[in-house]
Amino acid sequence: MKLYRYPLDLQLFSQEKTERATPKKREDARKKGQVAKSAELPGAFIMLFIFCSFLMLGSYYKQRLILMFGLILEQDLLMEVSMGNVMSLFSDLIMQGLMLLAPMFAIAIVVALIGNYVQFGFLFTGESLKMNLGKLSPLKGFKNIFSMRSVAEFVKNILKLLLIGLIVFLTLWNERAHILSLARVPVSSIFSYVASVAIRLGLEIGAILIALAVFDFFYQKYQHEKSLKMSKQDIKDEHKKSEGDPLIKGKIRERQRRMALQRMMQDVPKADVVITNPTHFAIALQYDGSKMEAPTVLAKGMDFVALRIRETAKEHGVITMENKPLARALYERAEIGETIPADLFQAVAEVLAYVYKLKGKVN
């Protein structure tokens, strides 16, 4: 029984996702938009910077609020109600509202872009916009609701609410005496006090949210790394896909060698001479003075290939000559389709002269 279980256990072990993701796996995940990011980090910074803008641009916000409400209370309260007047009033209010909110919009856009860039760099992909019917599966949705990730998100949100509630409670509790005395102070002082407390609360809550968002980012990074982990078998399969199956690559190379050998053998009958070792090497040369500057190697081979070249040359009446030093030099230094080295011109010329003499040709 153990003899059958051992290979099964080994196979299950190879399927365990214990290995870190390869660069290719990370790149593929990134192309799909799967990166380590915390959606809360940009939001927390946006909140903090907007409340900071209230401190730095307080006079600007105050001026715009006065213009907005003064436009109604001082100028348009007793205006004649007509289509033109109402449209003009609403146009002015919308313009003043946009100018009031413009710094907040600018801060939100800039901080959101920087916050996302800091987390995962520049990334633009449309994979997340593609329709995926698998997301509509009730079973998958049920699993997501009761997954560990959902539990962690629930605990994180509860902790966030408790901390924010605690900060608000302690702040208001410490200011209870001042709050009770607001009934005896001018309205302008009430507004100033409420604004100062609200800004202080916003800064404190923003700082707390940033701290929680940083922890959330590292948690998301841990979860992302965990989701990218691969088994040993996954790494082997990826290597096969990227590099090619060794068995298939071997068959392709073997077929390419056969095709190259076949093309080379088809050129042997065009040769003027085949120089041999006599058994280890064979080099087929061709020379046409009207087309070539020097003799060209049509085919070359060693051992079995050399035998094939000699047999093909014999079948087609190509002269074969034995010259051991020249054959070895040509095999080592000349490639198929190229001219012979210059220092071998003299030796090859003597061989070709002898071949032409045998054929009754004149140089």
Coordinates of C-alpha atoms in Angstrom, one line a residue:
M1 CA 0.0 0.0 0.0
K2 CA 2.8 2.4 0.8
L3 CA 4.4 1.7 -2.5
Y4 CA 1.4 3.2 -4.3
R5 CA 1.0 6.1 -1.9
Y6 CA 4.6 7.4 -2.1
P7 CA 4.4 8.6 -5.7
L8 CA 1.0 10.1 -5.0
D9 CA 2.4 12.0 -2.0
L10 CA 5.3 13.2 -4.1
Q11 CA 3.0 14.4 -6.8
L12 CA 0.8 16.3 -4.2
F13 CA 4.0 17.9 -2.8
S14 CA 5.0 19.1 -6.2
Q15 CA 1.6 20.8 -6.5
E16 CA 1.9 22.8 -3.3
K17 CA 2.4 26.5 -4.0
T18 CA 5.5 27.1 -2.0
E19 CA 7.8 28.8 -4.5
R20 CA 8.0 32.6 -5.1
A21 CA 6.5 33.8 -8.3
T22 CA 8.8 34.1 -11.4
P23 CA 9.4 37.4 -13.2
K24 CA 7.1 36.2 -16.0
K25 CA 4.3 35.3 -13.6
R26 CA 4.6 38.8 -12.0
E27 CA 4.6 40.5 -15.4
D28 CA 1.6 38.6 -16.6
A29 CA -0.3 39.4 -13.3
R30 CA 0.7 43.1 -13.7
K31 CA -0.7 43.2 -17.3
K32 CA -4.0 41.9 -15.9
G33 CA -4.0 44.7 -13.3
Q34 CA -3.2 42.4 -10.4
V35 CA -0.8 44.4 -8.3
A36 CA -0.3 45.0 -4.6
K37 CA -2.3 48.1 -3.7
S38 CA -4.3 49.6 -0.9
A39 CA -7.4 51.5 -2.0
E40 CA -7.5 53.3 1.4
L41 CA -4.0 54.8 1.2
P42 CA -4.8 57.5 -1.5
G43 CA -8.1 58.2 0.3
A44 CA -6.5 58.8 3.6
F45 CA -3.9 61.1 2.1
I46 CA -6.6 63.0 0.2
M47 CA -8.5 63.6 3.5
L48 CA -5.4 64.7 5.3
F49 CA -4.3 67.1 2.6
I50 CA -7.7 68.6 2.1
F51 CA -7.9 69.4 5.8
C52 CA -4.4 70.8 5.6
S53 CA -5.6 73.0 2.7
F54 CA -8.2 74.4 5.1
L55 CA -5.4 75.7 7.3
M56 CA -3.3 77.0 4.4
L57 CA -6.1 78.3 2.2
G58 CA -8.6 79.3 4.9
S59 CA -8.9 82.9 3.8
Y60 CA -9.6 81.7 0.2
Y61 CA -12.4 79.4 1.3
K62 CA -13.8 82.1 3.6
Q63 CA -13.9 84.6 0.8
R64 CA -15.7 82.2 -1.6
L65 CA -18.3 81.3 1.1
I66 CA -19.0 85.0 1.8
L67 CA -19.3 85.7 -2.0
M68 CA -21.6 82.7 -2.4
F69 CA -24.0 83.5 0.4
G70 CA -23.6 87.3 0.0
L71 CA -24.7 86.9 -3.6
I72 CA -28.1 85.6 -2.4
L73 CA -28.6 87.5 0.9
E74 CA -27.4 90.9 -0.3
Q75 CA -28.1 91.1 -4.0
D76 CA -30.6 88.6 -5.2
L77 CA -32.9 88.2 -2.2
L78 CA -35.4 90.8 -3.5
M79 CA -34.8 90.3 -7.2
E80 CA -37.7 89.9 -9.6
V81 CA -38.4 86.2 -10.2
S82 CA -38.1 85.5 -14.0
M83 CA -36.5 82.9 -16.2
G84 CA -33.5 85.0 -17.0
N85 CA -32.9 86.1 -13.4
V86 CA -33.2 82.6 -12.0
M87 CA -30.8 81.2 -14.7
S88 CA -28.3 84.0 -14.0
L89 CA -28.5 83.3 -10.2
F90 CA -27.9 79.6 -10.6
S91 CA -25.1 80.2 -13.1
D92 CA -23.4 82.5 -10.5
L93 CA -23.9 80.0 -7.7
I94 CA -22.5 77.1 -9.7
M95 CA -19.5 79.1 -10.7
Q96 CA -18.8 80.2 -7.1
G97 CA -19.3 76.6 -5.9
L98 CA -16.8 75.3 -8.5
M99 CA -14.3 77.9 -7.5
L100 CA -14.8 76.9 -3.9
L101 CA -14.3 73.2 -4.6
A102 CA -11.5 73.6 -7.2
P103 CA -8.6 73.3 -4.7
M104 CA -10.2 70.2 -3.2
F105 CA -10.7 68.6 -6.6
A106 CA -7.1 69.4 -7.6
I107 CA -5.7 68.0 -4.3
A108 CA -7.8 64.8 -4.7
I109 CA -6.7 64.2 -8.3
V110 CA -3.0 64.9 -7.7
V111 CA -2.8 62.9 -4.4
A112 CA -4.7 60.0 -6.0
L113 CA -2.3 59.8 -8.9
I114 CA 0.8 60.1 -6.7
G115 CA -0.6 57.6 -4.2
N116 CA -1.2 54.9 -6.8
Y117 CA 2.1 55.6 -8.6
V118 CA 4.0 55.1 -5.3
Q119 CA 2.3 51.8 -4.7
F120 CA 2.7 50.1 -8.1
G121 CA 4.2 52.6 -10.5
F122 CA 2.7 53.5 -13.9
L123 CA 0.1 51.0 -15.0
F124 CA -2.5 51.3 -17.7
T125 CA -4.5 48.1 -18.6
G126 CA -7.9 47.4 -19.9
E127 CA -8.0 43.8 -18.6
S128 CA -10.1 44.7 -15.6
L129 CA -12.7 46.3 -17.8
K130 CA -13.3 43.1 -19.8
M131 CA -16.5 41.2 -19.1
N132 CA -16.0 38.2 -16.9
L133 CA -19.2 36.1 -16.4
G134 CA -17.4 34.1 -13.8
K135 CA -17.8 37.0 -11.4
L136 CA -21.6 36.6 -11.6
S137 CA -21.4 33.1 -10.1
P138 CA -23.4 33.0 -6.8
L139 CA -21.2 30.2 -5.5
K140 CA -18.0 32.2 -6.1
G141 CA -19.7 35.3 -4.5
F142 CA -20.7 33.2 -1.5
K143 CA -17.1 32.0 -1.1
N144 CA -15.8 35.5 -1.3
I145 CA -18.2 36.7 1.4
F146 CA -17.0 34.1 3.9
S147 CA -13.3 34.1 2.8
M148 CA -10.5 35.1 5.1
R149 CA -9.9 38.2 3.1
S150 CA -13.5 39.3 3.8
V151 CA -13.1 38.6 7.5
A152 CA -9.9 40.6 7.5
E153 CA -11.6 43.5 5.8
F154 CA -14.5 43.4 8.2
V155 CA -12.1 43.4 11.2
K156 CA -10.2 46.3 9.7
N157 CA -13.3 48.4 9.1
I158 CA -14.6 47.8 12.6
L159 CA -11.2 48.8 14.0
K160 CA -11.3 51.9 11.9
L161 CA -14.7 52.9 13.1
L162 CA -13.8 52.3 16.7
L163 CA -10.7 54.4 16.5
I164 CA -12.4 57.3 14.7
G165 CA -15.3 57.1 17.1
L166 CA -12.9 57.2 20.1
I167 CA -11.1 60.2 18.7
V168 CA -14.3 62.1 18.1
F169 CA -15.6 61.2 21.5
L170 CA -12.4 62.2 23.4
T171 CA -12.1 65.5 21.5
L172 CA -15.8 66.5 22.1
W173 CA -15.6 65.4 25.7
N174 CA -12.5 67.5 26.3
E175 CA -14.3 70.5 24.7
R176 CA -17.6 70.0 26.5
A177 CA -17.2 73.1 28.7
H178 CA -16.5 75.3 25.7
I179 CA -19.3 73.8 23.7
L180 CA -21.8 74.5 26.5
S181 CA -20.7 78.2 26.6
L182 CA -21.3 78.7 22.9
A183 CA -24.8 80.0 23.6
R184 CA -23.3 83.2 25.1
V185 CA -20.8 84.1 22.3
P186 CA -21.4 85.8 18.9
V187 CA -22.3 83.7 15.8
S188 CA -18.9 84.5 14.2
S189 CA -17.1 83.1 17.2
I190 CA -19.3 79.9 17.0
F191 CA -18.4 79.4 13.4
S192 CA -14.7 80.0 14.1
Y193 CA -14.7 77.5 17.0
V194 CA -16.6 74.8 15.1
A195 CA -14.3 75.2 12.1
S196 CA -11.2 74.9 14.3
V197 CA -12.5 71.7 16.1
A198 CA -13.6 70.2 12.7
I199 CA -10.1 70.9 11.2
R200 CA -8.4 69.4 14.2
L201 CA -10.6 66.3 14.1
G202 CA -10.0 66.0 10.3
L203 CA -6.2 66.1 10.8
E204 CA -6.2 63.6 13.6
I205 CA -8.5 61.2 11.8
G206 CA -6.5 61.6 8.6
A207 CA -3.3 60.7 10.4
I208 CA -5.0 57.6 12.0
L209 CA -6.3 56.6 8.6
I210 CA -2.9 56.9 7.0
A211 CA -1.4 54.7 9.7
L212 CA -4.1 52.1 9.1
A213 CA -3.7 52.4 5.3
V214 CA 0.1 51.8 5.5
F215 CA -0.6 48.6 7.5
D216 CA -3.3 47.7 5.0
F217 CA -0.8 48.2 2.1
F218 CA 1.7 45.8 3.6
Y219 CA -1.2 43.3 4.2
Q220 CA -2.3 43.6 0.6
K221 CA 1.3 43.1 -0.5
Y222 CA 1.5 40.0 1.6
Q223 CA -1.7 38.7 0.2
H224 CA -0.6 39.5 -3.4
E225 CA 2.7 37.7 -2.9
K226 CA 0.8 34.7 -1.5
S227 CA -1.7 34.6 -4.4
L228 CA 1.3 34.7 -6.9
K229 CA 3.1 31.7 -5.3
M230 CA 3.7 28.8 -7.6
S231 CA 4.3 25.1 -7.3
K232 CA 7.4 23.4 -8.6
Q233 CA 5.2 21.9 -11.3
D234 CA 4.0 25.4 -12.3
I235 CA 7.5 26.6 -12.7
K236 CA 8.4 23.6 -14.8
D237 CA 5.3 24.2 -17.0
E238 CA 6.2 27.9 -17.4
H239 CA 9.7 27.0 -18.4
K240 CA 8.5 24.6 -21.0
K241 CA 6.1 27.2 -22.4
S242 CA 8.7 30.0 -22.5
E243 CA 11.7 27.9 -23.7
G244 CA 9.8 25.2 -25.5
D245 CA 9.5 21.5 -24.7
P246 CA 13.0 19.9 -25.0
L247 CA 11.6 16.9 -26.8
I248 CA 9.8 19.0 -29.4
K249 CA 12.8 21.3 -29.8
G250 CA 15.0 18.3 -30.3
K251 CA 12.7 17.0 -33.0
I252 CA 12.6 20.4 -34.7
R253 CA 16.4 20.7 -34.7
E254 CA 16.7 17.1 -36.1
R255 CA 14.3 17.9 -38.9
Q256 CA 16.2 21.2 -39.6
R257 CA 19.5 19.2 -39.8
R258 CA 17.9 16.7 -42.2
M259 CA 16.6 19.4 -44.4
A260 CA 19.9 21.3 -44.4
L261 CA 21.7 18.0 -45.3
Q262 CA 19.3 17.4 -48.1
R263 CA 19.8 20.8 -49.6
M264 CA 23.5 20.4 -49.3
M265 CA 23.5 17.1 -51.1
Q266 CA 21.5 18.6 -53.9
D267 CA 24.4 21.0 -54.5
V268 CA 27.1 18.4 -54.6
P269 CA 26.5 17.5 -58.3
K270 CA 27.2 21.1 -59.2
A271 CA 30.7 20.9 -57.7
D272 CA 33.9 20.8 -59.7
V273 CA 35.8 18.7 -57.2
V274 CA 35.4 17.0 -53.9
I275 CA 38.5 17.1 -51.7
T276 CA 38.7 14.3 -49.1
N277 CA 40.8 13.2 -46.1
P278 CA 40.1 10.4 -47.5
T279 CA 37.4 9.1 -45.0
H280 CA 37.0 11.6 -42.2
F281 CA 36.4 14.8 -44.2
A282 CA 34.9 15.7 -47.6
I283 CA 34.5 19.3 -49.1
A284 CA 32.8 20.0 -52.4
L285 CA 34.1 23.1 -54.2
Q286 CA 32.8 25.0 -57.2
Y287 CA 34.5 27.7 -59.2
D288 CA 33.1 29.8 -62.1
G289 CA 35.5 32.5 -63.2
S290 CA 32.8 34.5 -64.8
K291 CA 30.6 34.7 -61.6
M292 CA 32.9 34.0 -58.7
E293 CA 36.0 35.8 -57.3
A294 CA 37.2 32.6 -55.6
P295 CA 36.2 29.0 -55.2
T296 CA 33.0 28.5 -53.1
V297 CA 32.2 25.7 -50.7
L298 CA 29.0 23.9 -51.7
A299 CA 29.1 21.2 -49.1
K300 CA 31.2 19.8 -46.4
G301 CA 30.9 17.0 -43.8
M302 CA 32.7 14.6 -41.5
D303 CA 32.4 10.8 -41.2
F304 CA 28.9 9.8 -42.2
V305 CA 28.1 13.1 -44.0
A306 CA 31.5 12.9 -45.8
L307 CA 30.6 9.4 -47.0
R308 CA 27.3 10.7 -48.3
I309 CA 29.1 13.5 -50.2
R310 CA 31.6 11.1 -51.8
E311 CA 28.8 8.7 -52.8
T312 CA 26.7 11.5 -54.3
A313 CA 29.8 12.9 -56.1
K314 CA 30.5 9.4 -57.5
E315 CA 26.9 9.0 -58.7
H316 CA 27.1 12.3 -60.7
G317 CA 30.6 12.0 -62.0
V318 CA 32.2 14.6 -59.8
I319 CA 36.0 14.1 -59.5
T320 CA 37.1 13.2 -55.9
M321 CA 40.7 14.0 -54.9
E322 CA 42.5 13.1 -51.7
N323 CA 44.4 15.8 -49.9
K324 CA 44.5 15.4 -46.2
P325 CA 46.0 18.8 -45.0
L326 CA 43.8 20.8 -47.5
A327 CA 40.7 18.8 -46.6
R328 CA 41.1 19.4 -42.9
A329 CA 42.0 23.1 -43.4
L330 CA 38.9 23.7 -45.6
Y331 CA 36.6 21.9 -43.2
E332 CA 37.8 23.9 -40.2
R333 CA 38.0 27.3 -41.8
A334 CA 35.5 27.5 -44.6
E335 CA 31.7 27.6 -44.2
I336 CA 29.1 26.3 -46.7
G337 CA 28.1 29.0 -49.2
E338 CA 31.3 31.1 -48.5
T339 CA 34.5 31.5 -50.5
I340 CA 37.7 29.7 -49.3
P341 CA 40.2 31.6 -47.2
A342 CA 42.7 33.6 -49.2
D343 CA 45.8 31.7 -48.0
L344 CA 44.3 28.5 -49.4
F345 CA 43.9 29.9 -52.9
Q346 CA 47.2 28.5 -54.2
A347 CA 46.5 25.0 -52.9
V348 CA 43.0 24.9 -54.3
A349 CA 44.0 26.4 -57.6
E350 CA 46.5 23.6 -58.1
V351 CA 43.7 21.0 -57.4
L352 CA 41.3 22.7 -59.8
A353 CA 44.0 23.0 -62.5
Y354 CA 44.6 19.2 -62.2
V355 CA 40.8 18.6 -62.3
Y356 CA 40.4 20.8 -65.4
K357 CA 43.3 19.0 -67.0
L358 CA 41.6 15.6 -66.4
K359 CA 38.4 17.0 -67.9
G360 CA 40.2 18.4 -70.9
K361 CA 39.5 22.0 -69.9
V362 CA 41.8 24.9 -70.2
N363 CA 42.3 27.5 -67.4

